mmCIF file of C-alpha atoms and ligand atoms in Angstrom:
data_model
loop_
_atom_site.group_PDB
_atom_site.id
_atom_site.type_symbol
_atom_site.label_atom_id
_atom_site.label_comp_id
_atom_site.label_asym_id
_atom_site.label_seq_id
_atom_site.Cartn_x
_atom_site.Cartn_y
_atom_site.Cartn_z
ATOM 1 C CA GLY O 614 -66.989 -23.507 -97.260
ATOM 2 C CA SER O 615 -69.013 -23.107 -100.275
ATOM 3 C CA THR O 616 -68.284 -19.550 -100.525
ATOM 4 C CA GLU O 617 -64.373 -19.921 -100.656
ATOM 5 C CA SER O 618 -62.724 -18.840 -103.731
ATOM 6 C CA PHE O 619 -63.629 -21.299 -106.676
ATOM 7 C CA ASP O 620 -60.824 -22.922 -108.162
ATOM 8 C CA ASN O 621 -63.218 -25.347 -110.372
ATOM 9 C CA VAL O 622 -66.238 -23.699 -112.026
ATOM 10 C CA THR O 623 -68.304 -26.741 -111.419
ATOM 11 C CA GLN O 624 -68.090 -25.610 -107.605
ATOM 12 C CA ILE O 625 -70.011 -22.388 -108.483
ATOM 13 C CA PRO O 626 -73.403 -22.807 -106.617
ATOM 14 C CA SER O 627 -76.485 -21.779 -108.573
ATOM 15 C CA TYR O 628 -77.985 -19.016 -106.421
ATOM 16 C CA ALA O 629 -75.986 -15.655 -106.298
ATOM 17 C CA CYS O 630 -76.688 -15.373 -102.517
ATOM 18 C CA GLN O 631 -74.521 -18.837 -101.838
ATOM 19 C CA ARG O 632 -71.603 -16.801 -103.775
ATOM 20 C CA ARG O 633 -69.082 -14.168 -102.769
ATOM 21 C CA THR O 634 -69.331 -11.188 -105.399
ATOM 22 C CA SER O 635 -67.141 -8.387 -104.675
ATOM 23 C CA LEU O 636 -67.037 -5.181 -106.761
ATOM 24 C CA LEU O 637 -63.982 -5.943 -108.558
ATOM 25 C CA HIS O 638 -63.637 -8.808 -110.958
ATOM 26 C CA GLN O 639 -61.786 -9.745 -114.184
ATOM 27 C CA ASN O 640 -64.187 -9.957 -117.045
ATOM 28 C CA LYS O 641 -65.861 -6.381 -117.000
ATOM 29 C CA GLU O 642 -65.988 -6.114 -120.688
ATOM 30 C CA ILE O 643 -68.110 -9.429 -120.982
ATOM 31 C CA THR O 644 -70.313 -8.377 -117.987
ATOM 32 C CA ASP O 645 -70.791 -4.893 -119.374
ATOM 33 C CA ALA O 646 -71.953 -6.248 -122.599
ATOM 34 C CA LEU O 647 -74.345 -9.003 -121.133
ATOM 35 C CA GLU O 648 -75.923 -6.172 -119.039
ATOM 36 C CA ILE O 649 -76.605 -4.148 -121.985
ATOM 37 C CA LEU O 650 -78.441 -7.151 -123.315
ATOM 38 C CA ALA O 651 -80.348 -7.727 -120.030
ATOM 39 C CA LEU O 652 -81.443 -4.019 -120.024
ATOM 40 C CA SER O 653 -82.624 -4.210 -123.692
ATOM 41 C CA ALA O 654 -84.595 -7.069 -122.718
ATOM 42 C CA SER O 655 -86.318 -5.357 -120.111
ATOM 43 C CA PHE O 656 -86.861 -2.388 -122.403
ATOM 44 C CA GLN O 657 -88.712 -4.774 -124.715
ATOM 45 C CA GLY O 658 -90.981 -6.303 -121.801
ATOM 46 C CA SER O 659 -89.060 -9.776 -121.816
ATOM 47 C CA GLU O 660 -88.542 -10.139 -118.153
ATOM 48 C CA ALA O 661 -87.513 -13.609 -118.458
ATOM 49 C CA ARG O 662 -84.607 -12.851 -121.017
ATOM 50 C CA SER O 663 -83.548 -10.034 -118.883
ATOM 51 C CA LEU O 664 -83.367 -12.194 -115.699
ATOM 52 C CA ALA O 665 -81.464 -14.960 -117.764
ATOM 53 C CA PHE O 666 -78.647 -12.440 -118.858
ATOM 54 C CA ALA O 667 -78.658 -11.141 -115.262
ATOM 55 C CA ARG O 668 -77.939 -14.344 -113.832
ATOM 56 C CA SER O 669 -75.272 -15.358 -116.221
ATOM 57 C CA THR O 670 -73.687 -11.721 -115.904
ATOM 58 C CA SER O 671 -73.720 -12.391 -111.849
ATOM 59 C CA VAL O 672 -72.047 -15.728 -112.305
ATOM 60 C CA LEU O 673 -69.220 -14.252 -114.349
ATOM 61 C CA LYS O 674 -68.791 -11.446 -111.646
ATOM 62 C CA CYS O 675 -67.717 -14.153 -109.110
ATOM 63 C CA LEU O 676 -65.016 -15.973 -111.376
ATOM 64 C CA PRO O 677 -61.648 -15.596 -109.770
ATOM 65 C CA PHE O 678 -59.924 -15.468 -113.291
ATOM 66 C CA LYS O 679 -60.009 -13.783 -116.608
ATOM 67 C CA LEU O 680 -61.855 -15.934 -119.150
ATOM 68 C CA GLN O 681 -59.601 -17.113 -122.050
ATOM 69 C CA SER O 682 -61.837 -19.678 -123.997
ATOM 70 C CA LEU O 683 -65.356 -20.902 -123.995
ATOM 71 C CA GLN O 684 -64.078 -24.066 -122.257
ATOM 72 C CA ASP O 685 -63.623 -21.833 -119.043
ATOM 73 C CA VAL O 686 -67.588 -21.366 -119.052
ATOM 74 C CA LYS O 687 -68.559 -24.780 -120.246
ATOM 75 C CA ASP O 688 -69.805 -25.884 -116.880
ATOM 76 C CA LEU O 689 -71.106 -22.462 -115.220
ATOM 77 C CA PRO O 690 -74.654 -22.287 -113.866
ATOM 78 C CA TRP O 691 -76.914 -20.008 -116.084
ATOM 79 C CA CYS O 692 -74.424 -19.679 -118.920
ATOM 80 C CA GLY O 693 -76.446 -20.731 -121.963
ATOM 81 C CA ASN O 694 -75.875 -20.622 -125.665
ATOM 82 C CA HIS O 695 -76.785 -17.119 -126.220
ATOM 83 C CA CYS O 696 -74.470 -16.121 -123.187
ATOM 84 C CA LYS O 697 -71.723 -18.294 -124.737
ATOM 85 C CA ARG O 698 -72.054 -16.670 -128.106
ATOM 86 C CA VAL O 699 -71.536 -13.278 -126.687
ATOM 87 C CA ILE O 700 -68.458 -14.238 -124.756
ATOM 88 C CA GLN O 701 -67.020 -15.947 -127.817
ATOM 89 C CA GLU O 702 -67.211 -13.125 -130.067
ATOM 90 C CA ILE O 703 -65.826 -10.648 -127.184
ATOM 91 C CA LEU O 704 -62.749 -13.171 -126.872
ATOM 92 C CA GLU O 705 -62.387 -13.392 -130.450
ATOM 93 C CA ASP O 706 -63.021 -9.833 -131.854
ATOM 94 C CA GLY O 707 -63.236 -7.589 -128.650
ATOM 95 C CA VAL O 708 -66.986 -6.969 -129.283
ATOM 96 C CA CYS O 709 -70.014 -8.562 -129.747
ATOM 97 C CA MET O 710 -72.078 -7.251 -132.821
ATOM 98 C CA GLU O 711 -75.405 -8.001 -131.204
ATOM 99 C CA VAL O 712 -74.593 -5.688 -128.179
ATOM 100 C CA GLU O 713 -72.983 -2.939 -130.736
ATOM 101 C CA LEU O 714 -76.193 -2.927 -132.751
ATOM 102 C CA VAL O 715 -78.394 -2.675 -129.448
ATOM 103 C CA LYS O 716 -76.146 0.356 -128.288
ATOM 104 C CA ASP O 717 -76.822 1.989 -131.747
ATOM 105 C CA SER O 718 -80.395 1.467 -131.965
ATOM 106 C CA GLU O 719 -82.624 4.351 -131.335
ATOM 107 C CA GLN O 720 -85.221 2.451 -129.038
ATOM 108 C CA TYR O 721 -82.290 1.374 -126.521
ATOM 109 C CA GLN O 722 -80.810 5.031 -126.616
ATOM 110 C CA SER O 723 -84.276 6.726 -126.130
ATOM 111 C CA MET O 724 -85.491 4.047 -123.534
ATOM 112 C CA LYS O 725 -82.152 4.315 -121.646
ATOM 113 C CA LEU O 726 -82.309 8.134 -121.667
ATOM 114 C CA LEU O 727 -85.924 8.314 -120.599
ATOM 115 C CA THR O 728 -85.790 5.690 -117.637
ATOM 116 C CA SER O 729 -82.699 7.691 -116.485
ATOM 117 C CA ILE O 730 -85.217 10.471 -115.479
ATOM 118 C CA PHE O 731 -86.285 10.192 -111.625
ATOM 119 C CA GLY O 732 -89.733 8.837 -111.625
ATOM 120 C CA VAL O 733 -89.859 7.330 -115.039
ATOM 121 C CA GLY O 734 -89.898 3.459 -115.213
ATOM 122 C CA VAL O 735 -89.881 1.070 -118.126
ATOM 123 C CA HIS O 736 -93.594 1.116 -118.510
ATOM 124 C CA THR O 737 -93.893 4.977 -118.755
ATOM 125 C CA ALA O 738 -90.719 5.157 -121.077
ATOM 126 C CA LYS O 739 -92.143 2.677 -123.448
ATOM 127 C CA LYS O 740 -95.403 4.654 -123.737
ATOM 128 C CA TRP O 741 -93.646 7.980 -124.179
ATOM 129 C CA TYR O 742 -91.409 6.078 -126.877
ATOM 130 C CA GLN O 743 -94.359 4.917 -128.688
ATOM 131 C CA GLU O 744 -95.740 8.265 -128.764
ATOM 132 C CA GLY O 745 -92.565 9.714 -130.618
ATOM 133 C CA VAL O 746 -90.592 11.116 -127.300
ATOM 134 C CA ARG O 747 -86.681 10.763 -128.263
ATOM 135 C CA SER O 748 -85.263 13.226 -126.146
ATOM 136 C CA LEU O 749 -85.720 15.450 -123.030
ATOM 137 C CA SER O 750 -86.797 18.409 -125.003
ATOM 138 C CA ASP O 751 -89.598 16.429 -126.602
ATOM 139 C CA LEU O 752 -90.807 15.987 -122.941
ATOM 140 C CA ASN O 753 -90.405 19.647 -121.908
ATOM 141 C CA ASN O 754 -92.065 20.969 -125.233
ATOM 142 C CA ASN O 755 -95.007 18.470 -125.478
ATOM 143 C CA LYS O 756 -97.190 19.881 -122.578
ATOM 144 C CA ARG O 757 -97.307 16.113 -121.747
ATOM 145 C CA LYS O 758 -98.820 15.403 -118.340
ATOM 146 C CA LEU O 759 -95.847 14.629 -115.931
ATOM 147 C CA THR O 760 -96.043 13.559 -112.268
ATOM 148 C CA ALA O 761 -94.485 15.984 -109.686
ATOM 149 C CA GLU O 762 -91.628 13.407 -109.515
ATOM 150 C CA GLN O 763 -91.113 13.543 -113.108
ATOM 151 C CA ARG O 764 -91.112 17.249 -113.191
ATOM 152 C CA ALA O 765 -88.454 17.179 -110.439
ATOM 153 C CA GLY O 766 -86.493 14.568 -112.313
ATOM 154 C CA LEU O 767 -86.305 16.552 -115.338
ATOM 155 C CA LEU O 768 -85.663 19.790 -113.670
ATOM 156 C CA HIS O 769 -82.662 18.317 -111.796
ATOM 157 C CA TYR O 770 -81.716 15.957 -114.433
ATOM 158 C CA LYS O 771 -78.110 17.203 -114.979
ATOM 159 C CA ASP O 772 -77.110 16.870 -111.451
ATOM 160 C CA LEU O 773 -78.662 13.594 -111.025
ATOM 161 C CA GLN O 774 -77.119 12.281 -113.816
ATOM 162 C CA GLN O 775 -73.632 12.950 -112.223
ATOM 163 C CA HIS O 776 -72.577 9.956 -109.723
ATOM 164 C CA VAL O 777 -72.631 10.761 -106.048
ATOM 165 C CA THR O 778 -69.139 10.353 -104.395
ATOM 166 C CA ARG O 779 -68.765 8.855 -101.097
ATOM 167 C CA GLU O 780 -67.461 12.232 -99.630
ATOM 168 C CA GLU O 781 -70.890 14.016 -100.789
ATOM 169 C CA ALA O 782 -72.843 10.782 -99.160
ATOM 170 C CA GLU O 783 -71.107 11.356 -95.989
ATOM 171 C CA TRP O 784 -72.129 15.020 -96.169
ATOM 172 C CA VAL O 785 -75.615 14.051 -96.729
ATOM 173 C CA GLU O 786 -75.323 11.574 -93.757
ATOM 174 C CA HIS O 787 -74.244 14.262 -91.516
ATOM 175 C CA LEU O 788 -77.195 16.479 -92.585
ATOM 176 C CA VAL O 789 -79.619 13.661 -92.304
ATOM 177 C CA VAL O 790 -78.371 12.837 -88.830
ATOM 178 C CA ARG O 791 -78.592 16.348 -87.639
ATOM 179 C CA ALA O 792 -82.250 16.732 -88.851
ATOM 180 C CA LEU O 793 -83.195 13.341 -87.194
ATOM 181 C CA GLN O 794 -81.331 14.207 -83.849
ATOM 182 C CA SER O 795 -82.819 17.469 -83.324
ATOM 183 C CA TYR O 796 -86.016 15.507 -82.255
ATOM 184 C CA VAL O 797 -84.524 12.023 -81.215
ATOM 185 C CA PRO O 798 -80.876 12.642 -80.198
ATOM 186 C CA ASP O 799 -80.117 8.706 -79.872
ATOM 187 C CA VAL O 800 -81.791 7.759 -83.295
ATOM 188 C CA GLN O 801 -80.130 5.034 -85.117
ATOM 189 C CA VAL O 802 -79.043 6.003 -88.904
ATOM 190 C CA THR O 803 -77.383 3.666 -91.173
ATOM 191 C CA MET O 804 -76.335 4.272 -94.915
ATOM 192 C CA THR O 805 -77.388 1.219 -96.769
ATOM 193 C CA GLY O 806 -77.420 0.615 -100.555
ATOM 194 C CA GLY O 807 -74.359 0.550 -102.810
ATOM 195 C CA PHE O 808 -72.115 2.693 -100.305
ATOM 196 C CA ARG O 809 -72.683 -0.074 -97.864
ATOM 197 C CA ARG O 810 -71.481 -2.624 -100.325
ATOM 198 C CA GLY O 811 -68.389 -0.517 -100.804
ATOM 199 C CA LYS O 812 -68.940 1.397 -103.918
ATOM 200 C CA GLU O 813 -67.233 4.647 -104.141
ATOM 201 C CA VAL O 814 -69.914 6.196 -106.370
ATOM 202 C CA GLY O 815 -73.657 5.728 -106.454
ATOM 203 C CA HIS O 816 -76.876 7.201 -108.212
ATOM 204 C CA ASP O 817 -78.426 8.122 -104.849
ATOM 205 C CA VAL O 818 -77.622 7.845 -101.059
ATOM 206 C CA ASP O 819 -79.857 5.219 -99.005
ATOM 207 C CA PHE O 820 -80.556 5.467 -95.220
ATOM 208 C CA LEU O 821 -82.070 3.364 -92.802
ATOM 209 C CA ILE O 822 -83.559 4.888 -89.526
ATOM 210 C CA THR O 823 -84.712 3.053 -86.354
ATOM 211 C CA HIS O 824 -84.928 3.157 -82.716
ATOM 212 C CA PRO O 825 -85.385 0.548 -79.934
ATOM 213 C CA LYS O 826 -88.556 2.529 -78.776
ATOM 214 C CA GLU O 827 -91.234 2.206 -81.473
ATOM 215 C CA GLU O 828 -92.992 5.416 -80.172
ATOM 216 C CA ALA O 829 -89.663 7.334 -80.739
ATOM 217 C CA LEU O 830 -90.225 6.833 -84.570
ATOM 218 C CA ASN O 831 -93.879 7.936 -84.783
ATOM 219 C CA GLY O 832 -93.946 11.137 -86.824
ATOM 220 C CA LEU O 833 -90.015 11.438 -86.774
ATOM 221 C CA LEU O 834 -89.659 11.061 -90.465
ATOM 222 C CA LYS O 835 -92.202 14.082 -91.131
ATOM 223 C CA LYS O 836 -90.458 16.181 -88.439
ATOM 224 C CA ALA O 837 -87.056 15.621 -89.998
ATOM 225 C CA ILE O 838 -88.302 16.482 -93.574
ATOM 226 C CA SER O 839 -89.840 19.697 -92.186
ATOM 227 C CA TRP O 840 -86.556 20.410 -90.636
ATOM 228 C CA LEU O 841 -84.779 20.054 -93.858
ATOM 229 C CA GLU O 842 -87.432 21.935 -95.818
ATOM 230 C CA SER O 843 -87.319 24.887 -93.561
ATOM 231 C CA LYS O 844 -83.688 25.129 -93.892
ATOM 232 C CA GLY O 845 -83.670 25.032 -97.884
ATOM 233 C CA TYR O 846 -82.248 21.550 -98.130
ATOM 234 C CA LEU O 847 -85.291 19.821 -99.785
ATOM 235 C CA LEU O 848 -85.823 20.307 -103.567
ATOM 236 C CA TYR O 849 -88.237 17.549 -103.727
ATOM 237 C CA HIS O 850 -89.884 14.797 -101.630
ATOM 238 C CA HIS O 851 -92.755 12.358 -101.309
ATOM 239 C CA VAL O 852 -93.381 10.223 -98.565
ATOM 240 C CA LYS O 853 -94.673 6.625 -98.979
ATOM 241 C CA ALA O 854 -96.705 6.042 -95.703
ATOM 242 C CA ARG O 855 -96.077 2.700 -93.868
ATOM 243 C CA SER O 856 -98.414 0.192 -94.851
ATOM 244 C CA GLN O 857 -99.784 -1.879 -91.870
ATOM 245 C CA SER O 858 -101.657 -4.236 -94.252
ATOM 246 C CA PHE O 859 -98.725 -6.234 -95.715
ATOM 247 C CA SER O 860 -99.448 -9.925 -95.150
ATOM 248 C CA LYS O 861 -96.818 -11.959 -93.142
ATOM 249 C CA SER O 862 -95.969 -14.034 -96.081
ATOM 250 C CA SER O 863 -95.956 -11.339 -98.505
ATOM 251 C CA THR O 864 -92.602 -10.132 -99.996
ATOM 252 C CA MET O 865 -94.070 -6.587 -100.626
ATOM 253 C CA ASP O 866 -92.299 -3.921 -98.855
ATOM 254 C CA GLY O 867 -94.151 -1.373 -96.549
ATOM 255 C CA HIS O 868 -91.783 0.462 -94.733
ATOM 256 C CA GLU O 869 -92.407 4.436 -94.482
ATOM 257 C CA THR O 870 -90.069 5.770 -96.922
ATOM 258 C CA CYS O 871 -89.105 9.233 -98.129
ATOM 259 C CA TYR O 872 -88.002 9.441 -101.732
ATOM 260 C CA SER O 873 -86.258 13.069 -101.917
ATOM 261 C CA ILE O 874 -84.037 15.317 -103.849
ATOM 262 C CA VAL O 875 -81.657 17.042 -101.412
ATOM 263 C CA SER O 876 -79.592 20.432 -102.346
ATOM 264 C CA LEU O 877 -75.899 20.012 -101.315
ATOM 265 C CA PRO O 878 -74.323 23.434 -101.002
ATOM 266 C CA ASN O 879 -70.780 23.434 -102.410
ATOM 267 C CA TYR O 880 -69.493 25.527 -99.611
ATOM 268 C CA TYR O 881 -70.725 22.547 -97.367
ATOM 269 C CA LYS O 882 -67.313 21.180 -97.887
ATOM 270 C CA HIS O 883 -65.548 23.805 -95.900
ATOM 271 C CA ASN O 884 -68.220 24.282 -93.397
ATOM 272 C CA TRP O 885 -69.655 21.467 -91.480
ATOM 273 C CA ASP O 886 -71.695 23.560 -89.110
ATOM 274 C CA CYS O 887 -73.344 25.162 -92.181
ATOM 275 C CA GLU O 888 -73.791 28.954 -91.223
ATOM 276 C CA ALA O 889 -74.545 29.397 -95.068
ATOM 277 C CA GLU O 890 -77.878 27.589 -94.371
ATOM 278 C CA GLU O 891 -79.368 31.021 -94.085
ATOM 279 C CA THR O 892 -78.244 31.869 -97.716
ATOM 280 C CA LEU O 893 -79.496 28.772 -98.951
ATOM 281 C CA LYS O 894 -82.771 28.998 -97.238
ATOM 282 C CA ASN O 895 -83.442 32.808 -98.769
ATOM 283 C CA LEU O 896 -82.817 31.640 -102.314
ATOM 284 C CA ASP O 897 -85.883 30.244 -104.429
ATOM 285 C CA ASN O 898 -85.782 27.262 -106.355
ATOM 286 C CA SER O 899 -85.137 29.171 -109.725
ATOM 287 C CA GLU O 900 -82.347 31.248 -108.132
ATOM 288 C CA LYS O 901 -80.538 27.980 -106.819
ATOM 289 C CA GLU O 902 -80.965 26.617 -110.405
ATOM 290 C CA THR O 903 -78.913 29.664 -111.903
ATOM 291 C CA SER O 904 -76.604 30.222 -109.062
ATOM 292 C CA HIS O 905 -74.866 26.673 -109.221
ATOM 293 C CA ASN O 906 -73.223 26.977 -105.775
ATOM 294 C CA TRP O 907 -75.173 23.819 -104.848
ATOM 295 C CA ARG O 908 -75.946 20.294 -106.357
ATOM 296 C CA ALA O 909 -79.077 18.215 -106.189
ATOM 297 C CA ILE O 910 -78.676 14.576 -104.865
ATOM 298 C CA ARG O 911 -81.241 11.830 -104.576
ATOM 299 C CA VAL O 912 -81.659 10.659 -101.302
ATOM 300 C CA ASP O 913 -83.841 7.716 -99.916
ATOM 301 C CA LEU O 914 -84.875 7.481 -96.244
ATOM 302 C CA VAL O 915 -86.392 4.764 -94.751
ATOM 303 C CA VAL O 916 -87.909 4.075 -91.409
ATOM 304 C CA ALA O 917 -87.977 0.392 -89.862
ATOM 305 C CA PRO O 918 -89.280 -0.631 -86.684
ATOM 306 C CA TYR O 919 -86.364 -2.095 -84.118
ATOM 307 C CA SER O 920 -88.032 -5.496 -84.604
ATOM 308 C CA GLU O 921 -87.664 -5.802 -88.401
ATOM 309 C CA TYR O 922 -84.217 -3.654 -88.556
ATOM 310 C CA SER O 923 -82.216 -6.772 -89.444
ATOM 311 C CA TYR O 924 -84.572 -7.707 -92.274
ATOM 312 C CA ALA O 925 -84.546 -4.034 -93.461
ATOM 313 C CA LEU O 926 -80.936 -3.575 -93.449
ATOM 314 C CA LEU O 927 -80.362 -6.790 -95.724
ATOM 315 C CA GLY O 928 -83.134 -5.816 -97.981
ATOM 316 C CA TRP O 929 -82.046 -2.208 -98.496
ATOM 317 C CA THR O 930 -78.346 -2.940 -98.784
ATOM 318 C CA GLY O 931 -78.672 -4.647 -102.010
ATOM 319 C CA SER O 932 -77.642 -5.400 -104.840
ATOM 320 C CA LYS O 933 -80.891 -5.751 -106.549
ATOM 321 C CA HIS O 934 -79.835 -8.939 -108.113
ATOM 322 C CA PHE O 935 -78.508 -10.357 -104.549
ATOM 323 C CA GLU O 936 -82.034 -9.498 -103.018
ATOM 324 C CA ARG O 937 -83.983 -11.123 -105.736
ATOM 325 C CA GLU O 938 -81.641 -14.233 -105.520
ATOM 326 C CA LEU O 939 -81.941 -14.310 -101.713
ATOM 327 C CA ARG O 940 -85.726 -14.136 -101.866
ATOM 328 C CA ARG O 941 -85.901 -16.878 -104.583
ATOM 329 C CA TYR O 942 -83.545 -19.246 -102.768
ATOM 330 C CA SER O 943 -85.506 -18.542 -99.438
ATOM 331 C CA PHE O 944 -88.844 -19.454 -101.255
ATOM 332 C CA GLU O 945 -87.400 -22.457 -103.628
ATOM 333 C CA VAL O 946 -85.006 -24.043 -101.250
ATOM 334 C CA LYS O 947 -86.207 -23.249 -97.660
ATOM 335 C CA LYS O 948 -89.926 -22.757 -98.266
ATOM 336 C CA MET O 949 -89.587 -19.416 -96.676
ATOM 337 C CA SER O 950 -90.820 -15.904 -97.658
ATOM 338 C CA LEU O 951 -88.298 -13.222 -97.230
ATOM 339 C CA SER O 952 -89.120 -9.379 -97.247
ATOM 340 C CA SER O 953 -87.470 -6.346 -95.735
ATOM 341 C CA HIS O 954 -90.009 -7.037 -92.894
ATOM 342 C CA GLY O 955 -89.049 -10.403 -91.814
ATOM 343 C CA LEU O 956 -88.957 -14.168 -92.705
ATOM 344 C CA PHE O 957 -92.151 -16.400 -92.883
ATOM 345 C CA ASP O 958 -91.754 -20.265 -92.596
ATOM 346 C CA ASN O 959 -94.541 -21.326 -95.092
ATOM 347 C CA GLU O 960 -94.342 -24.779 -93.571
ATOM 348 C CA LYS O 961 -94.337 -23.990 -90.028
ATOM 349 C CA LYS O 962 -96.616 -20.958 -90.603
ATOM 350 C CA CYS O 963 -94.538 -18.687 -88.496
ATOM 351 C CA LEU O 964 -92.338 -15.414 -88.523
ATOM 352 C CA LEU O 965 -88.658 -15.786 -87.570
ATOM 353 C CA PRO O 966 -87.258 -13.020 -85.800
ATOM 354 C CA ALA O 967 -83.701 -11.917 -86.177
ATOM 355 C CA ALA O 968 -81.531 -9.526 -84.097
ATOM 356 C CA SER O 969 -78.634 -9.396 -86.811
ATOM 357 C CA GLU O 970 -78.182 -9.966 -90.527
ATOM 358 C CA GLU O 971 -76.178 -12.898 -89.329
ATOM 359 C CA GLU O 972 -79.164 -14.624 -87.847
ATOM 360 C CA VAL O 973 -81.046 -14.033 -91.062
ATOM 361 C CA PHE O 974 -78.261 -15.803 -93.002
ATOM 362 C CA ALA O 975 -78.405 -18.628 -90.226
ATOM 363 C CA HIS O 976 -82.167 -19.051 -90.496
ATOM 364 C CA LEU O 977 -81.489 -19.702 -94.374
ATOM 365 C CA GLY O 978 -78.767 -22.163 -93.773
ATOM 366 C CA LEU O 979 -76.455 -19.770 -95.753
ATOM 367 C CA PRO O 980 -72.887 -18.868 -94.850
ATOM 368 C CA PHE O 981 -72.809 -15.270 -93.883
ATOM 369 C CA LEU O 982 -71.822 -12.700 -96.489
ATOM 370 C CA LEU O 983 -70.567 -9.343 -95.676
ATOM 371 C CA PRO O 984 -72.042 -6.356 -97.625
ATOM 372 C CA PHE O 985 -68.916 -6.154 -99.875
ATOM 373 C CA ASP O 986 -69.457 -9.625 -100.994
ATOM 374 C CA ARG O 987 -73.078 -9.058 -102.136
ATOM 375 C CA ASN O 988 -72.281 -7.282 -105.172
ATOM 376 C CA ALA O 989 -74.062 -9.879 -107.281
HETATM 377 P P1 LIG X 647 -76.670 2.903 -106.450
HETATM 378 O O1 LIG X 647 -77.637 3.653 -105.661
HETATM 379 O O2 LIG X 647 -75.237 2.944 -105.971
HETATM 380 O O3 LIG X 647 -76.783 2.946 -107.944
HETATM 381 O O4 LIG X 647 -76.973 1.474 -106.108
HETATM 382 P P2 LIG X 647 -77.867 0.745 -105.002
HETATM 383 O O5 LIG X 647 -77.785 1.599 -103.692
HETATM 384 O O6 LIG X 647 -77.527 -0.664 -104.963
HETATM 385 O O7 LIG X 647 -79.396 0.878 -105.618
HETATM 386 P P3 LIG X 647 -80.643 1.598 -105.141
HETATM 387 O O8 LIG X 647 -81.607 1.530 -106.214
HETATM 388 O O9 LIG X 647 -80.449 2.787 -104.448
HETATM 389 O O10 LIG X 647 -81.228 0.550 -104.202
HETATM 390 C C1 LIG X 647 -80.727 0.227 -102.954
HETATM 391 C C2 LIG X 647 -81.390 -0.988 -102.407
HETATM 392 O O11 LIG X 647 -82.720 -0.967 -101.876
HETATM 393 C C3 LIG X 647 -81.548 -2.331 -103.473
HETATM 394 O O12 LIG X 647 -81.155 -3.415 -103.147
HETATM 395 C C4 LIG X 647 -82.860 -2.307 -103.849
HETATM 396 C C5 LIG X 647 -83.616 -1.887 -102.491
HETATM 397 N N1 LIG X 647 -84.897 -1.212 -102.635
HETATM 398 C C6 LIG X 647 -85.171 -0.233 -103.521
HETATM 399 N N2 LIG X 647 -86.519 0.081 -103.565
HETATM 400 C C7 LIG X 647 -86.806 -0.753 -102.544
HETATM 401 C C8 LIG X 647 -88.232 -0.992 -102.082
HETATM 402 O O13 LIG X 647 -89.115 -0.394 -102.450
HETATM 403 N N3 LIG X 647 -88.314 -1.885 -101.152
HETATM 404 C C9 LIG X 647 -87.208 -2.561 -100.671
HETATM 405 N N4 LIG X 647 -87.517 -3.571 -99.924
HETATM 406 N N5 LIG X 647 -85.921 -2.402 -101.384
HETATM 407 C C10 LIG X 647 -86.004 -1.675 -102.031
HETATM 408 O O14 LIG X 647 -84.388 0.512 -104.188
HETATM 409 MN MN1 LIG X 648 -78.571 3.531 -103.791
HETATM 410 MN MN1 LIG X 649 -82.171 4.299 -103.551
#
């Protein structure tokens, strides 16, 4: 099949969703370098250049061998002259001068720092950079207008910079399930995002929530949030309401979503029934900040109606590049619009229901890929 190991690079298909990309591969030095160039291009507002670097990076991630010479990439899709120059330098010198210069530049470093704050995107970071912001203390001192999200991001910056381990993610899952089950005992909760793709660490923990009966989901997220809040687990949250108005052919996402920061008590490790909840509840946020017996973790909660579940699961499992490529493939090759709500056939003008991820791949005429193979 077209997703077997590629002995001959000319067999490598052009769309990332047509290839298996596992977490580990043999050319990390080179892909790390190209990812820096992709990021730097996006910081400069060059989306097309950023995308080009992301595509060549992704192709190299699925190669089953370590690159030895430029001959090896001669026939690879998306591997243009710029990408080849980077590869050649790294093969010959171990480093690429352009990448080293980018890493050393004030703009790249500041933009990377600022965009790593929860609630700060490239647009805001760029504006701040142009206004002279270079460090986190510049932000704190400047009496700058920050959104509630950004204030929380700054307050918990150190904790949120640390990777979330799978073990911590599982504690959060236990907590989220408890919160939801106290209202709907047979609610379905699935950990999505990087952890579902087999990653051992993540920058947050993502959950998808559903139930066969749509009524069961009404108001559930709000109730679970109150439950978490009343027990002192929520450091920050904001809810994006479900948008009913998303058009059938739109790729916009309108699921009810909670973006949150959860506090995970350290003693949780030894105490799954968390009698310590009472202690936590009685600390105010500033005390929590100084006592350090807890840690802040970013958590995303997404609610999807059962009928859209397969599409939501596929859409929230990632990787981001995999999702982008899957949508591009759907549109360009199949004349279909894919979102995390459904798949719309633009020629037959109809929605295609799916009861599993496998059915979505089948609608698209693609061989099924397990989450582990979606690390494009
Ligand atoms: P990480 O957290 O381990 O760093 O990696 P990740 O889990 O792959 O990244 P993520 O930023 O948590 O995103 C998980 C997936 O969710 C990813 O494929 C992109 C997708 N996603 C968002 N926001 C939205 C959104 O608003 N709509 C949809 N449909 N998907 C989204 O992150
Ligand atoms: Mn994630
Ligand atoms: Mn997320």
